[in-house]
mmCIF file of C-alpha atoms in Angstrom:
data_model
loop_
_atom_site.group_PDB
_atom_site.id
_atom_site.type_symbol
_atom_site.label_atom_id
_atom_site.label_comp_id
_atom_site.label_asym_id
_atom_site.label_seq_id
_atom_site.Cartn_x
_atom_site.Cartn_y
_atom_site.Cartn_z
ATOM 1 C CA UNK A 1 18.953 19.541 4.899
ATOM 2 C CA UNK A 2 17.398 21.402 7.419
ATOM 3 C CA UNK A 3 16.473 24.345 5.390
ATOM 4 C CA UNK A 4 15.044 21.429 3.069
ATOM 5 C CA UNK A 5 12.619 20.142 5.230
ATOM 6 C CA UNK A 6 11.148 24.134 5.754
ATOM 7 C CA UNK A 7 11.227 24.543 2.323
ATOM 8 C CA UNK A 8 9.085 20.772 1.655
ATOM 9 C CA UNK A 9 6.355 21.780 4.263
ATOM 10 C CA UNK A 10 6.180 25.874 3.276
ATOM 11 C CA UNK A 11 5.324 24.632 -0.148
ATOM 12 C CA UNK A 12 2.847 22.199 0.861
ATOM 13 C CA UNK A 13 1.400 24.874 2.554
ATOM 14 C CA UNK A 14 1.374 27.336 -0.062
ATOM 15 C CA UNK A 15 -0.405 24.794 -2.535
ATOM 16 C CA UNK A 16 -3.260 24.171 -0.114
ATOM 17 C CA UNK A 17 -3.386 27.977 0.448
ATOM 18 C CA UNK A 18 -3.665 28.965 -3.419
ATOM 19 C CA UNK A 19 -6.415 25.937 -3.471
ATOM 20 C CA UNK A 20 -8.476 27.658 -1.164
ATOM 21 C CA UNK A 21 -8.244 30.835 -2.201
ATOM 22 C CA UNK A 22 -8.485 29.604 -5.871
ATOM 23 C CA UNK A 23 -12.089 27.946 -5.025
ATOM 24 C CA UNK A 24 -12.815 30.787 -3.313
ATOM 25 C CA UNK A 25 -12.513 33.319 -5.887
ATOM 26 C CA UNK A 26 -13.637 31.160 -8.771
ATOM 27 C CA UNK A 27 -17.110 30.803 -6.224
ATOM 28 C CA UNK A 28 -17.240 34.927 -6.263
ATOM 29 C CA UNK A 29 -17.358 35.213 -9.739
ATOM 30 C CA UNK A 30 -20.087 32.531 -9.977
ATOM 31 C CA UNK A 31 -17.501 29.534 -11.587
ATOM 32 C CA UNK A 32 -19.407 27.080 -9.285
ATOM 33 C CA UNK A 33 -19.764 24.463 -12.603
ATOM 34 C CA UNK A 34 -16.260 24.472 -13.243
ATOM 35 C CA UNK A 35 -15.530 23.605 -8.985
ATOM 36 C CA UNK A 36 -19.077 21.411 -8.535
ATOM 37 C CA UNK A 37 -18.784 19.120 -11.534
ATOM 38 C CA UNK A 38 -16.140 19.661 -13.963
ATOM 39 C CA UNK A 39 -13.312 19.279 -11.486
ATOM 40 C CA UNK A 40 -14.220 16.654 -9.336
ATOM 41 C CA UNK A 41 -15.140 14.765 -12.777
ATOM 42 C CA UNK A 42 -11.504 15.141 -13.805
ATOM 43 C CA UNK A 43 -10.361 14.020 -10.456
ATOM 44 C CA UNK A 44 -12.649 10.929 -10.373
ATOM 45 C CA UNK A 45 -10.837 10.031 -14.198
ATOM 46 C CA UNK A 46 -7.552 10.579 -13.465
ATOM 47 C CA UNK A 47 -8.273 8.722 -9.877
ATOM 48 C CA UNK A 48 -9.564 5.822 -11.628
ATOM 49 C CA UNK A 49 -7.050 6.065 -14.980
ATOM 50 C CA UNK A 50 -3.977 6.104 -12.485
ATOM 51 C CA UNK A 51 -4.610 3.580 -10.232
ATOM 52 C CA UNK A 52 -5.338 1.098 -13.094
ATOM 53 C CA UNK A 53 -2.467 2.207 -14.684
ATOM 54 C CA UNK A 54 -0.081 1.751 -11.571
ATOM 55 C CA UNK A 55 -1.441 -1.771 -11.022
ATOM 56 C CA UNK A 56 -1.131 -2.852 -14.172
ATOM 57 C CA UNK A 57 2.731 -2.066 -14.148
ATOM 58 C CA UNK A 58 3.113 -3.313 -10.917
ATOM 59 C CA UNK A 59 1.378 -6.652 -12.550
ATOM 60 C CA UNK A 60 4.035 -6.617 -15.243
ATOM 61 C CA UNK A 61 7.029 -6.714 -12.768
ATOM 62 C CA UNK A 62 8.123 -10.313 -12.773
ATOM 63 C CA UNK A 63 8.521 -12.061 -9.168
ATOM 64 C CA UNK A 64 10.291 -15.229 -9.829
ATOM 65 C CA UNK A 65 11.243 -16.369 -6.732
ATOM 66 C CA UNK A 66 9.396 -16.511 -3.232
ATOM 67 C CA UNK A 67 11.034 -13.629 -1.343
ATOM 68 C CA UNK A 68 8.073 -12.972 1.721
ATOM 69 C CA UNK A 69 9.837 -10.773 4.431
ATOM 70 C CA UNK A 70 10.119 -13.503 7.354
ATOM 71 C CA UNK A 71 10.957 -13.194 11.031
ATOM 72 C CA UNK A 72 9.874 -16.274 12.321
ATOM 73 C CA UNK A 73 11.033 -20.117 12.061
ATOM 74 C CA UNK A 74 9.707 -21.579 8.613
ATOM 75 C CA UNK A 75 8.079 -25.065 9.034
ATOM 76 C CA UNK A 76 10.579 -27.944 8.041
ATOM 77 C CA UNK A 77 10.835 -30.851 11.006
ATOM 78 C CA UNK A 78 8.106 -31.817 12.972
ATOM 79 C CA UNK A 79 10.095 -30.794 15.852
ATOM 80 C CA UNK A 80 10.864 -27.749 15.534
ATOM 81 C CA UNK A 81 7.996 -24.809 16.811
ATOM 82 C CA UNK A 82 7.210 -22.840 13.549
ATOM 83 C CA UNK A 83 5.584 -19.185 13.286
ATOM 84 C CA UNK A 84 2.800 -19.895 10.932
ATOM 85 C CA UNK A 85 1.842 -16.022 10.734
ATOM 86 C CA UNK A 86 5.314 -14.093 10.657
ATOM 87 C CA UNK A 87 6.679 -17.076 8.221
ATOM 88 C CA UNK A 88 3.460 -18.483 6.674
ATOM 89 C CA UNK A 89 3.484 -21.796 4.940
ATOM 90 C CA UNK A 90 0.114 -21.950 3.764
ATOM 91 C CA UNK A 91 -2.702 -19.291 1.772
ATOM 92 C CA UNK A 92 -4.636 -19.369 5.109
ATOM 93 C CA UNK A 93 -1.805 -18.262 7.040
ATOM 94 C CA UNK A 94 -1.071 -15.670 4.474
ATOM 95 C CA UNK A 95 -4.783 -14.496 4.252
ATOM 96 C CA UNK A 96 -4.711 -13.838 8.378
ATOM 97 C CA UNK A 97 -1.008 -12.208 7.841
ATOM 98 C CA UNK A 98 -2.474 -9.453 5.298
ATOM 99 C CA UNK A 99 -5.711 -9.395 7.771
ATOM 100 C CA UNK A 100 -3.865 -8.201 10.461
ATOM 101 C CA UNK A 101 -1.287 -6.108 8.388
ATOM 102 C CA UNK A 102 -4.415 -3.939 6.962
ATOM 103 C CA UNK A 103 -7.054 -3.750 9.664
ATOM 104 C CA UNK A 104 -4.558 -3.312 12.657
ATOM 105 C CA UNK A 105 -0.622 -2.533 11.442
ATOM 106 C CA UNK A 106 0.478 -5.273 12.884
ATOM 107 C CA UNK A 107 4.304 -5.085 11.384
ATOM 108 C CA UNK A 108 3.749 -1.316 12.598
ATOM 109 C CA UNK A 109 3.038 -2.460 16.304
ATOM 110 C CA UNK A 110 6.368 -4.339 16.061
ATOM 111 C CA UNK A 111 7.992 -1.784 15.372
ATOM 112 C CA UNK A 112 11.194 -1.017 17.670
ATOM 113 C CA UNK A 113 13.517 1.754 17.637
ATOM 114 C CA UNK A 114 17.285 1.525 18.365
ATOM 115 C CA UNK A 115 19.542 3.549 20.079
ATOM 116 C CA UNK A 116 23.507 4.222 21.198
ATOM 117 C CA UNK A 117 23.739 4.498 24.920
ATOM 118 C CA UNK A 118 27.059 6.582 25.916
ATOM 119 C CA UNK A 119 28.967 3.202 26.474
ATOM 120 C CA UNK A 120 28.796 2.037 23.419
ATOM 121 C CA UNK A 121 25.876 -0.710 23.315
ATOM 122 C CA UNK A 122 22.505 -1.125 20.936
ATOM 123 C CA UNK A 123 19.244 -1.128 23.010
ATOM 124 C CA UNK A 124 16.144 -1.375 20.973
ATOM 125 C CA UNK A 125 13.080 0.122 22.419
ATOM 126 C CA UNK A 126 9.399 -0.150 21.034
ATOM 127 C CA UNK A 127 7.885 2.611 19.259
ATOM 128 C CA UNK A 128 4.111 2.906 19.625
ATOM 129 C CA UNK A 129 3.645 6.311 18.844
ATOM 130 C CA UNK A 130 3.721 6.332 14.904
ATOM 131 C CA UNK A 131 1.655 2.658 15.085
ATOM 132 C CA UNK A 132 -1.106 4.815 17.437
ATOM 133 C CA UNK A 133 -1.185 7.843 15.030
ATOM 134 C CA UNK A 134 -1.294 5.818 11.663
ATOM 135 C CA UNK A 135 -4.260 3.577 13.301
ATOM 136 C CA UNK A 136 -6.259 6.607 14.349
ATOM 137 C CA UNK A 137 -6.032 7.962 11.068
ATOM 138 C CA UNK A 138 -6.601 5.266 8.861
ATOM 139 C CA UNK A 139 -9.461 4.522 10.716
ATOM 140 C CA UNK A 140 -10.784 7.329 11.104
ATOM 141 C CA UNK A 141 -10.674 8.043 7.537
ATOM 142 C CA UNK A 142 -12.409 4.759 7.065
ATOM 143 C CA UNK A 143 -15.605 5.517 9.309
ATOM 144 C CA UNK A 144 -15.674 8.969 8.149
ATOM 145 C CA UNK A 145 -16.008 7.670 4.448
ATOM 146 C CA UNK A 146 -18.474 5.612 5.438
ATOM 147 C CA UNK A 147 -20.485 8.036 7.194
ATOM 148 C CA UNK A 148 -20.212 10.196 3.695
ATOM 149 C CA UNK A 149 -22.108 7.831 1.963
ATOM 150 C CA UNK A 150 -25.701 9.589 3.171
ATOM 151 C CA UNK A 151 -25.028 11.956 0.480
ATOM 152 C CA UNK A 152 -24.912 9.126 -2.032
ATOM 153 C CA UNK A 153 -28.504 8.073 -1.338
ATOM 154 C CA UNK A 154 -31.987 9.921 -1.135
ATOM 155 C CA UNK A 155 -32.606 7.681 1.698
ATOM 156 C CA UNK A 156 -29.577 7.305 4.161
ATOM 157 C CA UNK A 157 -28.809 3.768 4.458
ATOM 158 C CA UNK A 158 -29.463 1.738 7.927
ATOM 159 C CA UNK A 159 -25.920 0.610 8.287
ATOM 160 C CA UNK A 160 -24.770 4.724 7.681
ATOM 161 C CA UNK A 161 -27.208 5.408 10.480
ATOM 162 C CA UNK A 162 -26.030 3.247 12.939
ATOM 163 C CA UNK A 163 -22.183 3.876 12.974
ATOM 164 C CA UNK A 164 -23.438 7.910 13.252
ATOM 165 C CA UNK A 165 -25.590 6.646 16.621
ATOM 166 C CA UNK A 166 -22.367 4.797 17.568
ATOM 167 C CA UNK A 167 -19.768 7.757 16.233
ATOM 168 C CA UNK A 168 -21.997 10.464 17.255
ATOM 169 C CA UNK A 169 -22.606 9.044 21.008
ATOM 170 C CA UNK A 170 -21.417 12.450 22.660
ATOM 171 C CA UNK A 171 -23.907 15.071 22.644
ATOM 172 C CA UNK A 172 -23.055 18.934 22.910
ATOM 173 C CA UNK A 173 -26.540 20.877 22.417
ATOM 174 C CA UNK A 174 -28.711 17.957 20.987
ATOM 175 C CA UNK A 175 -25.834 17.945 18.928
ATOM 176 C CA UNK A 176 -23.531 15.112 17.650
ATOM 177 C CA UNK A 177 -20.215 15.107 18.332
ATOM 178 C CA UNK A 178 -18.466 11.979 15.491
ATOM 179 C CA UNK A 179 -15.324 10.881 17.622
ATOM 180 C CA UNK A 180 -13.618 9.410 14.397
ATOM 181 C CA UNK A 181 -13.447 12.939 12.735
ATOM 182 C CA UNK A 182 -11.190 13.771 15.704
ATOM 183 C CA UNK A 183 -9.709 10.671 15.699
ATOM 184 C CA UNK A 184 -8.490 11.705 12.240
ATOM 185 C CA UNK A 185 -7.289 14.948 12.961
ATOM 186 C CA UNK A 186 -5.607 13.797 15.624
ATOM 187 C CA UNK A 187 -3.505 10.785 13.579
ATOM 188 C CA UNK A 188 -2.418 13.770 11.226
ATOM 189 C CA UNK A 189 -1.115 16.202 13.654
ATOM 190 C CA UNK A 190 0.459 13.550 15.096
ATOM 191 C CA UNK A 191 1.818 12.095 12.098
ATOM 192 C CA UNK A 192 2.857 15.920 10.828
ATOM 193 C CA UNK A 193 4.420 17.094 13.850
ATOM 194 C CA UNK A 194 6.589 13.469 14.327
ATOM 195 C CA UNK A 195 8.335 14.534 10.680
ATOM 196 C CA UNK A 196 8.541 18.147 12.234
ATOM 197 C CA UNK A 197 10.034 17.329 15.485
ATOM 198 C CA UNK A 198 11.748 14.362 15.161
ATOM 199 C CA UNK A 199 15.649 15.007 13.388
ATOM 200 C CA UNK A 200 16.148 11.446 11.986
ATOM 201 C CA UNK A 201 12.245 11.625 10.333
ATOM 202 C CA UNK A 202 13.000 15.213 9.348
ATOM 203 C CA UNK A 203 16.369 14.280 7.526
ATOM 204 C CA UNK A 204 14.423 12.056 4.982
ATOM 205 C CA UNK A 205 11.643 13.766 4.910
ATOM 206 C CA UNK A 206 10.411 15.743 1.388
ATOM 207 C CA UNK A 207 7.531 17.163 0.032
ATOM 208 C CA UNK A 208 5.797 14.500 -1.183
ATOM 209 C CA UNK A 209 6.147 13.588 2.528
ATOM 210 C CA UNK A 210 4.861 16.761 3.733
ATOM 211 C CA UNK A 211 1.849 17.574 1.397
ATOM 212 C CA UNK A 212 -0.545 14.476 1.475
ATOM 213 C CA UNK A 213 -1.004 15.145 5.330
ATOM 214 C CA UNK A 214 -1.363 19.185 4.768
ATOM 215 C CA UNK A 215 -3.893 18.497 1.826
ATOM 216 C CA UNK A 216 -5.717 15.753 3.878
ATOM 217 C CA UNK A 217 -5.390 18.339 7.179
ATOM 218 C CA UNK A 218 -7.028 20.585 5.072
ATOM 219 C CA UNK A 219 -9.540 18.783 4.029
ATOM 220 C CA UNK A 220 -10.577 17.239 7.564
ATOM 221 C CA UNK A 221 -10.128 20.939 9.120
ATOM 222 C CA UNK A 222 -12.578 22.307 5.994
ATOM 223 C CA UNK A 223 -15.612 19.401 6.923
ATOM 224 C CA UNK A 224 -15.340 20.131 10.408
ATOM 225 C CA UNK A 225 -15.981 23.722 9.537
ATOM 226 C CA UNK A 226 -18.803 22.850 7.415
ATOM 227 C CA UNK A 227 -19.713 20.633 10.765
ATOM 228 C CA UNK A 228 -19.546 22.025 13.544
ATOM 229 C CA UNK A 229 -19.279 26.008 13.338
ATOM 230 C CA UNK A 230 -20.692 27.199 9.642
ATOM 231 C CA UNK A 231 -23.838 26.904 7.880
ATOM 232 C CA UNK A 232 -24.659 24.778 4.758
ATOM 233 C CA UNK A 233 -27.118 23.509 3.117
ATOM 234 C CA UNK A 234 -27.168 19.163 3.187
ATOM 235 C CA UNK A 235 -30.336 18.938 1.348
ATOM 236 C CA UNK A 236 -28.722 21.369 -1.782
ATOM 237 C CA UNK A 237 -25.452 19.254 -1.469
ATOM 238 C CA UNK A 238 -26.929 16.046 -1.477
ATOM 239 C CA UNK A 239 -29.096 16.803 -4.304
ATOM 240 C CA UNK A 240 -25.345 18.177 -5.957
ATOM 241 C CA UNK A 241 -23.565 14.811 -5.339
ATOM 242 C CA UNK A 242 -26.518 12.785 -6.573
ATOM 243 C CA UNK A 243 -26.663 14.398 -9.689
ATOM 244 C CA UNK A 244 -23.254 13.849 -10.082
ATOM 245 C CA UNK A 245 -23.003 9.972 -10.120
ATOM 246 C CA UNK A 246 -25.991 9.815 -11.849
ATOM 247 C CA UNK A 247 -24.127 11.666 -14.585
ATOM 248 C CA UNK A 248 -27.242 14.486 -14.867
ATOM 249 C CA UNK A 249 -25.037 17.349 -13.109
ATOM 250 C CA UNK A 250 -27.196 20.242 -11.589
ATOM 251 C CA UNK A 251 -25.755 23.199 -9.988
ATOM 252 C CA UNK A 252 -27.887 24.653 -7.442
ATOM 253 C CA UNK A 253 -28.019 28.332 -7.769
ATOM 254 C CA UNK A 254 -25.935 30.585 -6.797
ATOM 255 C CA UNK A 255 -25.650 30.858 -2.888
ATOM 256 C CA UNK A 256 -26.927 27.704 -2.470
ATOM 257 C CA UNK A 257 -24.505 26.398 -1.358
ATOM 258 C CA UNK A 258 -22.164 27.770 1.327
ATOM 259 C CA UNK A 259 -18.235 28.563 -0.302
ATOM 260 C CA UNK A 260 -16.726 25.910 2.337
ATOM 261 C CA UNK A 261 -18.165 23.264 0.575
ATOM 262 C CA UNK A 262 -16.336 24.341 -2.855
ATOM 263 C CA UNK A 263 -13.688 24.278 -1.207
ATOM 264 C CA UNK A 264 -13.735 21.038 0.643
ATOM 265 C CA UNK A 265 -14.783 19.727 -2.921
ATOM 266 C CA UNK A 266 -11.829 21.135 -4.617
ATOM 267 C CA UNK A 267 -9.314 20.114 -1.575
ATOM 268 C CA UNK A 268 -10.828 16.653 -2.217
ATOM 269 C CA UNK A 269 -10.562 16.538 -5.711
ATOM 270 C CA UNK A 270 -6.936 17.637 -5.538
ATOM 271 C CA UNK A 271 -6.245 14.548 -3.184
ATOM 272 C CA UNK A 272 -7.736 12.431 -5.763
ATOM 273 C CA UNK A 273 -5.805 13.485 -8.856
ATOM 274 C CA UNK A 274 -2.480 13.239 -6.489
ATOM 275 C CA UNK A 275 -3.236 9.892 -5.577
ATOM 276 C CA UNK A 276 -2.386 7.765 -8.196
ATOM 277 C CA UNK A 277 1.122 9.669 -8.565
ATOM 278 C CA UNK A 278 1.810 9.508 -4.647
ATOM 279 C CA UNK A 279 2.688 6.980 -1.611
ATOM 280 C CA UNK A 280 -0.735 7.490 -0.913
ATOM 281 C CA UNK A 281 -1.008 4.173 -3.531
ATOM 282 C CA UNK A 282 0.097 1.977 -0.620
ATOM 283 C CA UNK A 283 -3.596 1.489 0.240
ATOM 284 C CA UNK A 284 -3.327 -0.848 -2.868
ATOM 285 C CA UNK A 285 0.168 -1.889 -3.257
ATOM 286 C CA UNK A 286 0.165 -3.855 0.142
ATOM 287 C CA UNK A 287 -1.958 -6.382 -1.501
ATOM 288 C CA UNK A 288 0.268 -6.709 -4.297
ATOM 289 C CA UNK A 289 3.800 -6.857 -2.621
ATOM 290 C CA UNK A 290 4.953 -10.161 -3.030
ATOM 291 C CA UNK A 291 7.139 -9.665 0.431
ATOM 292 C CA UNK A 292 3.478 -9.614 2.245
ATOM 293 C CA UNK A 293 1.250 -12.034 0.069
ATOM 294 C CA UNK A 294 3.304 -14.857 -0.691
ATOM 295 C CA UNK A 295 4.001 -18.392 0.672
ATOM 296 C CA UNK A 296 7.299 -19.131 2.009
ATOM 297 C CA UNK A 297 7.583 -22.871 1.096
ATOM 298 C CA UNK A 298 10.857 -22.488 -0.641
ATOM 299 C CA UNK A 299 12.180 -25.319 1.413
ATOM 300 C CA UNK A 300 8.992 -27.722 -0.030
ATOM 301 C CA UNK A 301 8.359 -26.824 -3.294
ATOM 302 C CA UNK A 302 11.131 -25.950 -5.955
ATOM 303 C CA UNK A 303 10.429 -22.376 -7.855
ATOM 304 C CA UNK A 304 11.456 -22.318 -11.125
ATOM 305 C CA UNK A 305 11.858 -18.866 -12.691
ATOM 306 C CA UNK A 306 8.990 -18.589 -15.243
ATOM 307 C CA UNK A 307 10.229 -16.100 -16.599
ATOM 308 C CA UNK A 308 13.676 -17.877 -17.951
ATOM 309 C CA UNK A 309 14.094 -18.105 -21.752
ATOM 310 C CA UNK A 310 15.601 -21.934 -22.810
ATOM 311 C CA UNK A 311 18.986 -22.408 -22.867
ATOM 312 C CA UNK A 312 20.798 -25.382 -24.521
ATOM 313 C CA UNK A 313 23.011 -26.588 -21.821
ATOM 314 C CA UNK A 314 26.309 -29.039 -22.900
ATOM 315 C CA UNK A 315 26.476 -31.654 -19.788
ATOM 316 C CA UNK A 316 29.692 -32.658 -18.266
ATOM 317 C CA UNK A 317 29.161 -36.365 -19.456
ATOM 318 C CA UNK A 318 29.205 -34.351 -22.990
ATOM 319 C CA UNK A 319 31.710 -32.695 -22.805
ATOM 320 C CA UNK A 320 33.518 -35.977 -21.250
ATOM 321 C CA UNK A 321 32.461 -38.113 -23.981
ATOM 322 C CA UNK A 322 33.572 -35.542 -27.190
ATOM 323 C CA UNK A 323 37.290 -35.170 -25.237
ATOM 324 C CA UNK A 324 37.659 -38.203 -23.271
ATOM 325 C CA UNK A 325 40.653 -39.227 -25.651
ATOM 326 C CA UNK A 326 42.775 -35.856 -25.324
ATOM 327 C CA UNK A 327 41.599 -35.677 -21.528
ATOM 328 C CA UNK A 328 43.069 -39.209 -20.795
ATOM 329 C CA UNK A 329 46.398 -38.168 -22.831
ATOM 330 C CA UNK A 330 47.312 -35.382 -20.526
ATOM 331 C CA UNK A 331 46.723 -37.496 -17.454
ATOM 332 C CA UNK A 332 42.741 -35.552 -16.445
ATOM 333 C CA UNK A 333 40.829 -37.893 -14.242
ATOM 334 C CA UNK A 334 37.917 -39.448 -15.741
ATOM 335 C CA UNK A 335 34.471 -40.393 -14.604
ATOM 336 C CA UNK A 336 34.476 -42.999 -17.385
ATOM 337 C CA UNK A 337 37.382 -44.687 -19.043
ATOM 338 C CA UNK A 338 38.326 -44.654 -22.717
ATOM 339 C CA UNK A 339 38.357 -48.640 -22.468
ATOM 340 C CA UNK A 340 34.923 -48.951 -20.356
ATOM 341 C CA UNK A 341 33.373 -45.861 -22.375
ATOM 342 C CA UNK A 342 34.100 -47.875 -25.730
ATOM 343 C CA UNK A 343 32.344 -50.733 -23.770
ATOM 344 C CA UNK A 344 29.376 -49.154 -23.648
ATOM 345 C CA UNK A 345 29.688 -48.072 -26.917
ATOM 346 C CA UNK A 346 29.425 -51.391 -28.424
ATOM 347 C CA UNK A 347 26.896 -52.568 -25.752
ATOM 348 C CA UNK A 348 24.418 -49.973 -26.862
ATOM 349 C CA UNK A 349 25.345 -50.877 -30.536
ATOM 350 C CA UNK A 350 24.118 -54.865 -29.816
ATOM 351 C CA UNK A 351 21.401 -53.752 -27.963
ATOM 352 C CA UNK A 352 20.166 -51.625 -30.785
ATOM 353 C CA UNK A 353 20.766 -54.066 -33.479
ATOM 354 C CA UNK A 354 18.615 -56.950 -31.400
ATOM 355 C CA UNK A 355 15.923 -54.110 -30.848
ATOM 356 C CA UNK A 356 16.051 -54.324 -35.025
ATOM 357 C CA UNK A 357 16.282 -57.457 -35.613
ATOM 358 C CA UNK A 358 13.232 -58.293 -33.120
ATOM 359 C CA UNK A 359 11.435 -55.450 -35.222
#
């Protein structure tokens, strides 16, 4: 299993590696169409193809019952103290459970890790680290996509310009230094090296483990390049990215643009045809698992399976009624006698006749 894990992340690597070098050649020989437009047009397809295609199946799966993971008391007497966010009872309650599950991990910042001290007992200890790393790289991710969006616009928008004053408040040489780039960098590392280090993580770790955080490694290492310590052109690759999403593609000429921004493009691209096929699709599944976005008022309102086809169903009064005479031979209890069932044989005979006659 061991030699598994090396194997998972060495090929993770390798696929980055032949993307980059790929991009690279295929800039040399002047293939900057096929890299600028035609590939991150596939991407942006089979992006948009496969994530409607995965939600639509997950819309398919029937969910019959309420089954919301729970660790707090549901609300039943007046009482007893309920947990209206960990057990919710209401939509509101659920909207401010998924709130808090996407903006800050909260289930992640309960997480707790057990262990087997030497005499034999279970103490559970919190575990902050993975809850820090995933929140500094989701949001970093998030303000760094946001900060993208100046090369969506000839003008760069107000609210774009603000979070850079705010992002970029560290100077180094008139220069901006954006904390949430390194905020992002730092999430992955950490997030890498805990499935590298850690035995228990490593055991069930695979490559589809390993390369989403060496592809998205890449691709934050690659912009901060482009950043911090190379040359490029903004004004060529704005004028690129515009003409893409306008659907008039222009390719600057050759040179134009530096080769680290083909490849960031192509490392990008890659983690956009990947997605759809990857874990990565949790960023949309959360709001359609039924354990996170559904009401737990199983004890207050009865469910019934919509899903269930009819079924003719032969009652025990039935079944009573069409062997009451065999069933009272052999000495079986009965709920009704033969003599009283005969009774009310007649009785709903009469009452049937004078419901005639008074027709």
């Amino acid at each position: 299993k061991s030699e598994g894990y090396k194997m998972g992340l060495i090929i993770a690597l390798v696929v980055v590696l032949a993307i980059v070098g790929i991009t690279s050649l295929g800039v040399q020989l002047g293939l900057t169409g096929v890299f600028g437009v035609a590939l991150p047009y596939l991407a942006i397809a089979i992006f948009i193809v496969g994530v409607i295609y995965r939600i639509l199946n997950w819309a398919k799966v029937p969910v019959p019952f309420r089954i919301p993971t729970t660790c707090g008391q549901e609300k039943s007497l007046d009482f007893i103290k309920t947990n209206p966010i960990d057990n919710p009872t209401s939509k509101f309650a659920v909207i401010v459970r998924m709130f808090l599950e996407v903006t800050v991990f909260r289930s992640l910042f309960r997480n707790s890790k057990a262990e087997l001290t030497e005499d034999g007992r279970i103490v559970y200890q919190w575990e902050k680290w993975l809850w820090i790393f995933a929140l500094l790289f989701h949001w970093g991710m998030f303000f760094v996509i946001m900060r993208h969006m100046r090369f969506f616009a000839a003008e760069v928008p107000a609210v774009v310009r603000t979070l850079e004053k705010i992002d970029g408040v560290i100077l180094i040489d008139l220069h901006p230094i954006y904390l949430t780039g390194f905020f992002m960098l730092f999430g992955l590392l950490g997030l890498l090296l805990r499935r590298i280090l850690l035995p228990k993580v490593r055991y069930i770790s695979l490559l589809n483990d390993y390369f989403p955080l060496v592809l998205l490694l890449s691709i934050v290492c690659s912009g901060m390049l482009m950043r911090y310590l190379t040359r490029v052109d903004v004004s060529h690759i704005r004028e690129l990215i515009i003409s893409l999403y306008t659907f008039h593609p222009q390719v600057p000429e050759a040179g134009a643009i530096a080769t680290i921004f083909y490849i960031h493009l192509a490392l990008v691209s890659t983690l956009l045809i990947y997605f759809p096929m990857s874990k990565l699709m949790h960023a949309f599944g959360v709001f359609m698992s039924p354990t996170r976005n559904m009401v737990n008022n199983s004890r207050k309102v009865h469910h019934t399976n919509p899903w269930n086809y009819p079924v003719e169903v032969h009652t025990y009064e039935e079944y009573e009624d069409e062997y009451r005479d065999k069933m009272a031979a052999v000495g079986l209890p009965l709920d009704k006698s033969v003599e009283q069932a005969q009774a009310d044989a007649e009785k709903g005979i009469h009452a049937k006749h004078g419901v005639m006659s008074d027709v």
